[in-house]
Coordinates of C-alpha atoms in Angstrom, one line a residue:
Chain A
M22 CA -28.5 12.4 -20.5
G23 CA -30.1 9.6 -21.4
E24 CA -30.9 7.1 -18.6
G25 CA -28.7 4.6 -19.9
N26 CA -24.9 7.2 -20.0
P27 CA -23.0 5.3 -17.7
I28 CA -21.9 7.8 -15.2
V29 CA -17.8 8.2 -15.2
I30 CA -16.1 7.5 -11.8
G31 CA -12.7 8.4 -12.3
I32 CA -9.4 7.0 -9.5
L33 CA -6.0 8.0 -9.7
A34 CA -4.0 5.6 -10.8
M35 CA -0.1 7.2 -9.6
Q36 CA 0.4 4.4 -7.1
G37 CA -0.9 3.1 -4.4
A38 CA -4.5 1.1 -3.7
F39 CA -6.3 1.9 -6.7
A40 CA -7.4 -1.5 -8.1
E41 CA -9.1 -2.3 -4.2
H42 CA -10.7 0.7 -5.2
Q43 CA -12.0 -0.3 -9.1
V44 CA -13.5 -3.9 -7.3
L45 CA -15.3 -2.3 -4.1
L46 CA -17.2 1.0 -7.4
Q47 CA -17.4 -2.7 -9.6
K48 CA -19.7 -3.5 -6.5
V49 CA -21.5 -0.6 -6.4
R50 CA -26.3 -0.4 -8.2
V51 CA -27.1 2.8 -8.9
E52 CA -30.3 3.7 -12.1
R53 CA -26.9 4.5 -14.5
P54 CA -23.5 2.6 -15.2
I55 CA -20.7 4.1 -13.7
K56 CA -17.8 3.6 -15.9
I57 CA -14.9 3.1 -13.9
V58 CA -11.6 5.4 -15.9
L59 CA -8.3 4.6 -13.8
I60 CA -6.4 7.8 -14.6
R61 CA -3.0 8.6 -15.8
Q62 CA -3.0 10.9 -17.3
V63 CA -4.7 14.8 -18.5
E64 CA -6.8 13.5 -21.1
D65 CA -7.9 10.3 -18.5
L66 CA -9.5 13.8 -16.4
A67 CA -12.0 15.2 -18.9
K68 CA -14.3 12.9 -18.8
C69 CA -15.3 12.4 -15.3
D70 CA -18.4 12.8 -13.3
G71 CA -16.1 12.6 -9.8
L72 CA -12.7 11.4 -8.8
I73 CA -11.2 9.0 -5.7
I74 CA -8.2 9.4 -4.3
P75 CA -6.8 6.6 -2.6
G76 CA -4.5 5.5 0.5
G77 CA -0.8 5.7 -0.8
E78 CA 2.5 7.6 -0.1
S79 CA 1.1 10.7 -0.5
T80 CA 4.2 12.5 -1.7
T81 CA 4.9 10.1 -3.9
I82 CA 1.9 11.1 -5.8
A83 CA 1.9 14.6 -5.5
L84 CA 5.4 13.8 -7.2
L85 CA 3.6 11.7 -10.0
A86 CA 0.9 13.7 -10.6
R87 CA 3.3 17.1 -10.8
L88 CA 5.3 15.4 -13.2
A89 CA 2.1 13.9 -15.5
G90 CA 1.0 17.3 -15.9
L91 CA -2.2 16.9 -13.2
T92 CA -1.6 19.1 -10.3
E93 CA -3.4 22.3 -11.9
P94 CA -6.0 19.9 -13.3
L95 CA -6.8 18.1 -10.3
R96 CA -7.1 21.7 -8.5
E97 CA -9.3 22.1 -10.8
F98 CA -11.3 18.7 -11.4
V99 CA -10.7 19.5 -6.9
Q100 CA -13.4 22.8 -7.4
K101 CA -16.1 22.5 -9.8
K102 CA -17.5 18.6 -9.5
P103 CA -16.7 15.4 -6.1
V104 CA -13.5 14.1 -5.6
W105 CA -13.4 11.5 -3.0
G106 CA -9.9 10.9 -0.4
T107 CA -8.5 8.3 1.6
C108 CA -6.0 8.8 4.3
A109 CA -2.8 9.5 0.8
G110 CA -6.3 11.1 -0.7
A111 CA -7.1 13.2 2.6
I112 CA -4.0 14.4 3.3
L113 CA -3.8 15.8 0.0
L114 CA -8.0 17.4 0.5
S115 CA -7.0 19.5 3.2
K116 CA -6.1 22.8 3.3
E117 CA -3.2 22.0 5.3
A118 CA -0.7 19.4 6.4
E119 CA 1.5 18.9 9.3
G120 CA 3.8 16.5 9.4
M121 CA 5.0 17.5 5.3
K122 CA 8.0 16.5 4.4
K123 CA 10.8 18.4 4.7
G124 CA 10.7 21.2 2.5
G125 CA 7.5 20.3 3.1
Q126 CA 4.6 19.4 -0.2
E127 CA 1.6 19.9 -2.9
L128 CA -1.6 20.5 -1.5
L129 CA -5.2 20.6 -4.2
G130 CA -7.4 21.6 -1.2
G131 CA -10.6 21.5 -1.3
V132 CA -12.4 20.9 1.4
D133 CA -11.5 22.9 4.9
I134 CA -9.6 20.4 7.0
K135 CA -6.0 20.4 9.0
T136 CA -4.2 17.7 9.0
A137 CA -1.4 15.0 10.6
R138 CA 0.0 13.0 8.9
N139 CA 1.0 9.8 10.6
G140 CA -0.6 10.6 13.2
W141 CA -0.8 7.3 14.4
G142 CA 2.8 6.2 14.7
S143 CA 4.8 4.5 13.1
Q144 CA 2.9 1.2 11.6
V145 CA 3.5 -0.9 14.8
E146 CA 0.0 2.3 15.9
S147 CA -1.6 0.8 12.7
F148 CA -5.1 -0.8 14.1
E149 CA -8.6 -1.4 12.6
A150 CA -11.1 -0.8 14.6
P151 CA -15.2 -0.5 13.5
L152 CA -16.5 2.5 14.2
Y153 CA -20.7 3.9 13.8
T154 CA -21.3 5.6 10.8
E155 CA -23.9 8.3 10.1
G156 CA -25.8 8.4 7.1
L157 CA -24.4 5.0 4.6
R158 CA -26.6 2.4 4.8
E159 CA -27.9 0.0 7.4
P160 CA -26.4 2.4 10.2
N161 CA -26.1 0.1 13.1
R162 CA -23.8 -2.1 10.7
P163 CA -20.1 -1.2 12.4
F164 CA -17.8 -0.1 9.5
N165 CA -14.7 -2.0 10.3
C166 CA -12.3 1.1 9.8
I167 CA -8.3 0.0 8.8
F168 CA -6.4 3.1 9.8
I169 CA -2.3 2.3 7.8
R170 CA 0.2 5.0 9.0
A171 CA -3.2 7.4 8.9
P172 CA -3.7 11.0 8.7
V173 CA -4.6 12.7 12.4
I174 CA -7.4 15.9 11.6
T175 CA -6.3 18.4 13.5
D176 CA -8.7 21.3 12.2
I177 CA -11.8 21.5 10.3
T178 CA -12.8 25.6 9.3
P179 CA -15.2 25.8 6.4
S180 CA -15.4 29.3 5.4
A181 CA -18.4 31.2 5.0
L182 CA -18.6 31.5 1.9
S183 CA -18.2 26.7 1.4
P184 CA -20.5 24.7 1.9
P185 CA -21.2 22.9 5.7
V186 CA -18.6 19.7 7.1
Q187 CA -20.9 17.1 8.4
I188 CA -19.1 13.7 10.6
I189 CA -19.5 10.7 9.0
A190 CA -17.6 9.1 11.4
R191 CA -16.0 9.5 14.7
L192 CA -13.1 6.9 16.3
S193 CA -13.1 7.0 20.0
A194 CA -11.2 9.7 22.4
L195 CA -9.2 6.8 24.0
L196 CA -7.9 5.4 20.0
L197 CA -6.4 8.6 19.3
P198 CA -2.8 8.4 18.9
R199 CA -0.7 9.5 22.5
G200 CA -0.1 13.1 22.4
Q201 CA -2.9 14.0 21.2
Q202 CA -4.8 12.6 24.0
I203 CA -8.0 14.5 24.8
V204 CA -8.7 14.8 28.3
A205 CA -12.5 14.4 28.5
E206 CA -13.6 15.9 32.0
D207 CA -17.4 14.4 31.6
E208 CA -17.7 10.6 30.1
D209 CA -19.0 11.6 26.9
D210 CA -15.5 10.8 24.8
T211 CA -17.1 12.5 21.5
D212 CA -16.9 16.1 22.0
P213 CA -18.6 16.6 18.6
R214 CA -15.5 20.1 19.6
D215 CA -12.5 17.6 18.8
P216 CA -12.0 17.6 15.1
Q217 CA -9.2 14.7 16.0
T218 CA -11.9 11.5 17.1
V219 CA -12.9 12.5 13.7
V220 CA -12.7 10.2 10.9
A221 CA -14.3 10.5 8.1
L222 CA -17.2 14.0 6.5
R223 CA -18.2 15.5 3.9
Q224 CA -17.7 18.8 2.7
G225 CA -19.8 19.7 -0.8
R226 CA -19.4 16.9 -2.4
H227 CA -16.5 16.2 -0.7
L228 CA -15.1 13.0 1.0
V229 CA -13.3 12.5 3.0
T230 CA -11.7 8.6 5.1
T231 CA -8.7 8.4 6.9
F232 CA -8.9 5.3 6.9
H233 CA -9.8 2.2 4.3
P234 CA -12.8 1.4 2.6
E235 CA -10.5 0.1 -0.1
L236 CA -8.9 -2.2 2.4
T237 CA -12.8 -3.8 2.8
K238 CA -15.5 -5.7 1.1
D239 CA -17.6 -3.7 2.2
D240 CA -18.7 -0.9 -0.5
R241 CA -21.1 0.6 1.8
F242 CA -18.7 4.2 1.6
H243 CA -18.4 3.7 -2.5
E244 CA -22.4 3.4 -2.5
F245 CA -22.1 7.0 -0.1
F246 CA -19.9 8.6 -2.9
V247 CA -21.6 7.8 -5.5
K248 CA -24.4 8.0 -4.2
Q249 CA -24.9 11.0 -2.2
C250 CA -21.9 12.5 -4.2
V251 CA -21.8 12.7 -7.5
L252 CA -25.0 11.6 -8.5
P253 CA -26.7 14.8 -6.9
A254 CA -24.0 16.3 -8.2
L255 CA -24.8 15.7 -12.5
E256 CA -28.1 16.4 -11.1
E257 CA -27.4 20.4 -10.1
S258 CA -25.2 20.4 -14.3
K259 CA -28.2 19.2 -15.7
Chain B
M260 CA -15.9 -10.7 -5.0
S261 CA -16.2 -13.6 -7.4
A262 CA -13.7 -14.3 -9.4
Q263 CA -14.7 -13.8 -12.0
N264 CA -15.5 -10.3 -11.6
E265 CA -12.0 -10.0 -9.8
P266 CA -10.4 -6.6 -12.5
S267 CA -6.9 -7.0 -13.3
R268 CA -4.2 -8.7 -11.4
A269 CA -3.6 -5.5 -9.6
A270 CA -5.8 -6.7 -6.8
T271 CA -5.2 -7.8 -3.4
P272 CA -8.1 -9.4 -2.5
A273 CA -9.8 -7.8 0.7
L274 CA -7.9 -8.4 3.8
S275 CA -10.7 -11.1 5.4
A276 CA -9.5 -13.9 2.7
T277 CA -5.7 -12.8 3.4
G278 CA -6.6 -13.9 7.9
P279 CA -3.5 -16.3 8.6
P280 CA -4.4 -20.6 9.0
N281 CA -3.4 -19.9 13.0
G282 CA -4.1 -16.1 13.2
A283 CA -6.3 -16.7 16.4
A284 CA -4.5 -14.6 18.1
H285 CA -4.5 -11.2 15.9
A286 CA -8.2 -11.9 14.1
T287 CA -10.1 -9.4 12.5
A288 CA -11.6 -6.9 15.4
A289 CA -15.6 -8.7 15.0
P290 CA -18.1 -6.1 15.1
T291 CA -19.7 -4.4 18.3
R292 CA -23.3 -5.1 19.1
S293 CA -23.2 -3.1 21.9
A294 CA -27.3 -1.1 22.0
N295 CA -25.9 2.4 22.9
R296 CA -23.9 2.7 19.7
D297 CA -20.0 2.7 21.7
V298 CA -17.4 1.6 19.5
G299 CA -15.5 -1.2 19.6
N300 CA -12.3 -2.5 20.3
S301 CA -9.2 -1.5 18.5
H302 CA -6.9 -3.6 16.7
L303 CA -3.1 -3.4 16.4
G304 CA -1.0 -6.6 14.5
T305 CA -3.9 -7.7 12.8
F306 CA -3.1 -9.3 9.0
G307 CA -5.6 -7.1 7.5
V308 CA -3.2 -4.0 8.7
K309 CA 0.1 -5.6 7.9
S310 CA -0.9 -6.5 4.5
G311 CA -2.6 -3.5 4.6
L312 CA 0.5 -1.7 4.2
A313 CA 1.5 -3.2 1.2
Q314 CA -0.8 -2.0 -1.0
M315 CA -0.7 1.6 0.3
L316 CA 3.3 0.6 -1.9
K317 CA 1.3 -1.2 -4.5
G318 CA 2.0 0.6 -7.8
G319 CA 5.8 2.4 -5.5
V320 CA 9.0 2.3 -5.5
I321 CA 10.7 1.0 -1.9
M322 CA 14.9 2.5 -2.7
D323 CA 17.9 1.1 -1.1
V324 CA 19.8 3.4 1.3
T325 CA 22.7 3.9 3.4
N326 CA 22.6 7.2 5.2
A327 CA 20.1 10.2 5.4
E328 CA 21.0 11.9 2.8
Q329 CA 19.7 9.5 0.5
A330 CA 17.1 8.6 2.1
R331 CA 16.5 12.0 1.8
I332 CA 17.0 11.6 -2.5
A333 CA 15.2 8.7 -2.3
E334 CA 11.8 10.6 -0.9
E335 CA 12.4 13.8 -3.5
A336 CA 12.7 10.6 -6.6
G337 CA 9.0 9.8 -5.7
A338 CA 10.5 6.3 -3.5
C339 CA 6.9 4.8 -1.5
A340 CA 8.9 3.3 0.9
V341 CA 13.5 3.0 2.0
M342 CA 14.9 -0.1 3.3
A343 CA 17.6 1.3 5.6
L344 CA 20.8 -0.9 5.4
E345 CA 24.1 -0.9 5.9
R346 CA 25.7 -2.1 3.0
V347 CA 24.0 -2.3 -0.7
P348 CA 23.8 -6.0 -2.5
A349 CA 27.1 -4.7 -4.6
D350 CA 29.7 -3.8 -2.6
I351 CA 28.0 -6.9 0.3
R352 CA 28.8 -9.3 -2.7
R353 CA 32.4 -6.5 -3.5
D354 CA 32.9 -6.6 0.4
G355 CA 31.6 -11.0 1.7
G356 CA 32.0 -11.5 4.8
V357 CA 28.5 -12.0 7.0
A358 CA 26.1 -9.6 6.2
R359 CA 24.0 -8.2 9.9
M360 CA 21.1 -6.0 10.2
S361 CA 22.3 -3.1 10.7
D362 CA 23.5 -0.3 13.1
P363 CA 19.7 0.9 15.2
Q364 CA 21.1 4.0 15.0
M365 CA 21.7 4.4 11.4
I366 CA 18.4 3.5 10.9
K367 CA 17.1 5.9 13.5
E368 CA 18.9 8.2 11.8
I369 CA 16.3 7.1 9.0
I370 CA 13.4 7.5 10.2
D371 CA 13.6 10.9 11.8
A372 CA 15.2 12.3 7.7
V373 CA 12.1 11.4 6.1
T374 CA 7.7 11.0 6.6
I375 CA 7.6 7.5 4.1
P376 CA 8.0 4.4 5.8
V377 CA 10.7 3.1 6.8
M378 CA 12.2 -0.7 5.9
A379 CA 14.9 -2.9 7.0
K380 CA 16.2 -6.3 6.7
V381 CA 17.8 -9.1 9.3
R382 CA 18.8 -12.5 8.3
I383 CA 16.8 -15.9 7.6
G384 CA 15.5 -16.9 10.6
H385 CA 16.6 -14.2 13.0
F386 CA 13.9 -13.3 15.1
V387 CA 15.0 -11.1 17.6
E388 CA 17.0 -9.2 14.7
A389 CA 13.7 -8.6 13.9
Q390 CA 12.5 -7.9 17.8
I391 CA 15.4 -5.7 17.5
I392 CA 14.5 -3.7 14.3
Q393 CA 10.6 -3.8 15.9
A394 CA 12.1 -1.9 18.9
I395 CA 13.0 0.9 16.6
G396 CA 9.8 1.7 15.3
V397 CA 10.9 0.1 11.9
D398 CA 6.8 0.4 9.5
Y399 CA 8.4 -2.8 7.6
I400 CA 10.8 -6.1 8.4
D401 CA 12.2 -7.6 4.8
E402 CA 14.1 -11.9 6.0
S403 CA 16.4 -11.4 3.5
E404 CA 18.3 -13.8 1.3
V405 CA 20.9 -11.1 0.1
L406 CA 21.8 -11.3 4.0
T407 CA 23.9 -14.2 5.6
P408 CA 21.4 -16.2 6.6
A409 CA 21.3 -17.4 11.0
D410 CA 19.6 -20.1 10.3
E411 CA 19.7 -23.4 7.7
Q412 CA 16.2 -24.6 8.7
Y413 CA 13.8 -22.2 9.8
H414 CA 12.7 -19.0 8.3
I415 CA 10.6 -16.8 11.7
N416 CA 7.4 -16.9 12.6
K417 CA 6.1 -13.4 11.9
H418 CA 2.7 -13.9 13.1
P419 CA 3.9 -12.8 16.5
F420 CA 5.1 -9.8 15.4
K421 CA 3.2 -5.8 15.1
V422 CA 5.5 -5.6 12.6
P423 CA 4.6 -6.8 8.8
F424 CA 7.5 -8.7 6.7
V425 CA 7.8 -9.1 3.3
C426 CA 9.5 -12.0 1.9
G427 CA 11.3 -13.6 -1.2
A428 CA 10.6 -16.6 -3.2
K429 CA 12.0 -18.5 -6.2
N430 CA 8.4 -19.7 -6.7
L431 CA 4.9 -20.4 -5.9
G432 CA 5.9 -22.7 -2.7
E433 CA 8.2 -20.8 -2.2
A434 CA 5.7 -17.8 -2.1
L435 CA 2.8 -19.7 0.4
R436 CA 5.2 -21.1 2.3
R437 CA 6.3 -17.5 3.4
V438 CA 3.0 -16.7 3.5
S439 CA 2.6 -18.8 6.0
E440 CA 4.5 -17.8 8.3
G441 CA 3.6 -15.0 7.8
A442 CA 4.9 -12.1 6.0
A443 CA 2.0 -10.0 4.6
F444 CA 4.3 -9.0 1.3
I445 CA 5.4 -10.8 -1.1
R446 CA 8.6 -10.3 -3.0
T447 CA 10.9 -11.9 -6.1
K448 CA 14.6 -12.9 -5.1
G449 CA 16.0 -11.4 -8.6
E450 CA 19.8 -11.8 -7.8
A451 CA 21.0 -8.8 -5.7
G452 CA 23.7 -6.8 -6.6
T453 CA 24.2 -8.6 -9.8
G454 CA 22.2 -5.5 -12.2
N455 CA 20.7 -8.5 -13.8
V456 CA 16.8 -8.9 -14.0
V457 CA 16.9 -12.0 -15.5
E458 CA 16.7 -13.8 -12.1
A459 CA 14.5 -11.4 -11.5
V460 CA 12.4 -12.3 -14.4
R461 CA 12.7 -16.6 -13.9
H462 CA 10.4 -16.3 -10.4
Q463 CA 8.9 -13.9 -11.7
R464 CA 7.5 -16.2 -14.5
A465 CA 7.7 -18.8 -12.8
V466 CA 5.7 -17.9 -10.2
M467 CA 2.5 -16.2 -12.6
A468 CA 2.9 -19.9 -14.8
D469 CA 2.3 -22.0 -10.8
I470 CA -0.9 -19.7 -10.4
R471 CA -2.7 -20.3 -14.0
R472 CA -1.9 -23.7 -13.9
A473 CA -3.3 -23.8 -9.9
S474 CA -6.2 -21.6 -11.5
A475 CA -7.4 -24.7 -14.3
M476 CA -7.0 -27.3 -11.3
N477 CA -9.8 -28.8 -9.4
D478 CA -9.3 -29.4 -6.1
E479 CA -8.0 -33.2 -6.8
E480 CA -5.7 -31.6 -8.0
L481 CA -4.9 -29.4 -5.7
Y482 CA -4.3 -31.3 -3.3
V483 CA -1.8 -33.3 -5.2
F484 CA 0.1 -29.7 -7.0
A485 CA -0.1 -28.5 -3.2
K486 CA 2.0 -31.6 -1.8
D487 CA 4.2 -31.5 -6.2
I488 CA 5.1 -27.8 -4.4
S489 CA 5.1 -28.3 -0.8
A490 CA 2.6 -25.6 0.1
P491 CA -0.3 -24.7 2.2
F492 CA -3.3 -26.6 0.6
H493 CA -5.8 -23.7 1.7
L494 CA -3.4 -20.8 0.8
L495 CA -3.2 -22.8 -3.0
K496 CA -6.7 -22.8 -3.1
E497 CA -6.6 -19.5 -2.5
V498 CA -5.0 -18.7 -5.4
A499 CA -6.4 -20.9 -8.1
R500 CA -9.9 -18.9 -6.8
L501 CA -8.5 -15.6 -6.9
K502 CA -5.8 -16.0 -9.7
R503 CA -2.7 -14.2 -8.0
L504 CA -0.9 -14.6 -4.9
P505 CA -2.9 -13.7 -1.9
V506 CA -0.8 -10.6 -1.0
V507 CA 0.7 -7.8 -2.5
S508 CA 4.1 -8.8 -4.9
F509 CA 6.5 -7.1 -6.3
A510 CA 10.4 -7.8 -7.7
A511 CA 13.1 -7.1 -7.0
G512 CA 16.4 -7.9 -7.4
G513 CA 18.3 -6.9 -10.6
I514 CA 16.3 -3.5 -11.8
A515 CA 18.9 -1.1 -12.8
T516 CA 16.4 0.9 -15.9
P517 CA 12.9 2.4 -16.0
A518 CA 12.9 -0.7 -19.3
D519 CA 13.2 -3.2 -15.9
A520 CA 11.0 -1.6 -13.5
A521 CA 8.3 -1.9 -16.5
L522 CA 9.2 -5.1 -18.1
M523 CA 8.9 -6.3 -14.2
M524 CA 5.6 -4.6 -14.1
Q525 CA 3.3 -5.9 -16.8
L526 CA 4.9 -9.3 -15.8
G527 CA 2.1 -8.9 -13.4
C528 CA 3.9 -7.4 -10.5
D529 CA 2.7 -4.9 -8.2
G530 CA 5.7 -2.7 -7.7
V531 CA 9.5 -2.4 -7.3
F532 CA 12.7 -2.8 -4.8
V533 CA 15.6 -1.3 -6.4
G534 CA 19.1 -1.7 -4.6
S535 CA 21.9 -1.1 -5.6
G536 CA 20.4 -0.1 -8.9
I537 CA 20.0 3.9 -8.1
F538 CA 22.8 4.6 -5.5
K539 CA 25.2 2.2 -7.9
S540 CA 24.2 4.9 -10.7
G541 CA 26.0 8.4 -12.4
D542 CA 22.9 10.1 -11.2
P543 CA 20.6 8.5 -8.7
A544 CA 18.2 11.4 -8.0
K545 CA 17.8 11.6 -11.9
R546 CA 17.1 7.9 -12.3
A547 CA 14.8 7.3 -9.2
R548 CA 12.5 9.3 -10.4
A549 CA 12.5 8.0 -13.7
I550 CA 12.4 4.5 -11.9
V551 CA 9.5 6.0 -10.4
Q552 CA 7.5 7.3 -13.3
A553 CA 8.2 4.1 -14.9
V554 CA 6.5 1.7 -13.2
T555 CA 3.6 3.9 -12.5
H556 CA 3.4 4.6 -16.6
Y557 CA 4.0 0.9 -17.0
N558 CA 1.8 0.4 -20.1
N559 CA 2.8 3.9 -22.5
P560 CA 6.1 3.1 -24.0
K561 CA 5.9 5.8 -24.4
V562 CA 5.7 8.2 -21.4
L563 CA 8.5 6.0 -20.6
A564 CA 10.8 5.9 -23.4
G565 CA 10.4 10.3 -22.2
I566 CA 12.0 8.7 -19.1
S567 CA 14.0 6.9 -19.9
E568 CA 16.4 9.5 -22.1
G569 CA 19.6 10.9 -20.6
L570 CA 19.9 8.6 -17.4
G571 CA 23.7 8.6 -17.5
E572 CA 25.6 5.5 -16.5
A573 CA 23.8 1.9 -15.3
M574 CA 25.1 0.6 -12.7
V575 CA 28.0 -1.8 -13.9
G576 CA 25.8 -5.5 -14.2
L577 CA 27.6 -8.1 -14.0
N578 CA 27.0 -11.9 -15.6
I579 CA 24.7 -14.3 -13.0
D580 CA 26.3 -17.7 -12.7
D581 CA 28.6 -20.4 -9.9
N582 CA 31.5 -17.9 -10.1
V583 CA 29.2 -15.5 -9.2
K584 CA 31.6 -12.7 -6.9
G585 CA 29.2 -13.1 -3.5
G586 CA 27.6 -16.6 -5.2
R587 CA 24.1 -16.8 -5.6
L588 CA 22.3 -15.4 -2.6
A589 CA 18.4 -16.9 -4.1
S590 CA 19.3 -20.1 -2.9
R591 CA 19.6 -19.3 0.8
G592 CA 15.6 -19.8 1.9
W593 CA 14.1 -22.9 1.8

């Protein structure tokens, strides 16, 4: 692969905020050009080096993917290549989900977490909060995290064979939804044992955020995904 | 994000660009700078959070439902949200009388039945109906001309509410007046309950034409244009820069087929509302699913052809003239 070869990043464009991801991804500068493909059909997926699953309604995205014949190709993609899921995308990447629609819904899996849909409740409980992150550019500048009917990560248990989990951002336990609040014995409200406080994590080449970096003007998560997930995966596969 | 780099009409701007003019009370959270790496405060109900949910609905279909069973059919068909109301617009036209907010109990049953966002309508200007709807935990309020207006002069001041609002508009000036009152989401008015897409097309074309006009203007011209269309200057200037509305914009009013939905998407809408078109048709589940697919694949005639096959009876349409049963709803609101 030559220096000028573009990195191809797909954005699943079934439903949701895919155009917003596109705008931020266009701002990211790495040594190779980035080509963005909106994924609506199976053919679009084959050429991608990495994939973003945007926020939207997880039930809608899953159904449209099924109707477009994308479900199995997506599952295979997740096994082989880097994927980043934001909010609804994070639910789809989960191994298990709670609060699913009646009769259950399809997930893609790929990340060893369990999520609870709409963990904070309805839209009036949606919020934004500036959080510090580990591993992004300019770690001392907080990232404005926008949570819209966001899922809550209720369990993180990497299996013996899967890569370790790296926590990127946590929320203060005080901001957790009612019923999930941790009664802290000590002053430290970011107990590393509490998965509910984790709002951004990475496992191997996959990235999960329960909030929406695509609703900000801040491209640091997009840069992180390209530089820390997609590029290293391309290096390995050489 | 410069205007030149805007990839397409579909990208709604990041939240800071769309903050309300008098939104001091709901300003975006300022990052904290404390040395001990404490997290900052969280903020509920900011404009970013309100418009953010609309951004999550993009590329989706919001369906009118009148009970929990219909809501489940809509969810299974891939609706990205449902609009809970007692009578669909076609029945409001047929029955006449005053149309009001729905029974909160019925809305709560729908909220319990589905996991997708639930919206509900309130009458134009009826801020107490809005307070009640907010209190029962609805995700979005539609201040809608489909219900009988409660105030012939004032729309609801939507800024103080934590729950976001969607409002109808026939042209750019009306859309920006609603945004300045705090609407985080705009839809065409169309002519609800007719199954006739012509008015939605008229409104969407009018908005897009005015956006194109504004984006070619200099500041002197924009001041006069703002006066002419009775829109706040700062929002018009933002439109000129972005070459689109500063909030998500959907089509509504008269959409009855997958082709109607794709037409509105190709005319620049971010998604569609379907009211009477689904549950007044022969096979609601099948038609609903087809319209959902049409909004995703709106630019692919081959896919559209496939999903348009064998959908059964569409709703009976009405011609829109001055004698249309129930009158022209789009003329409500100011």
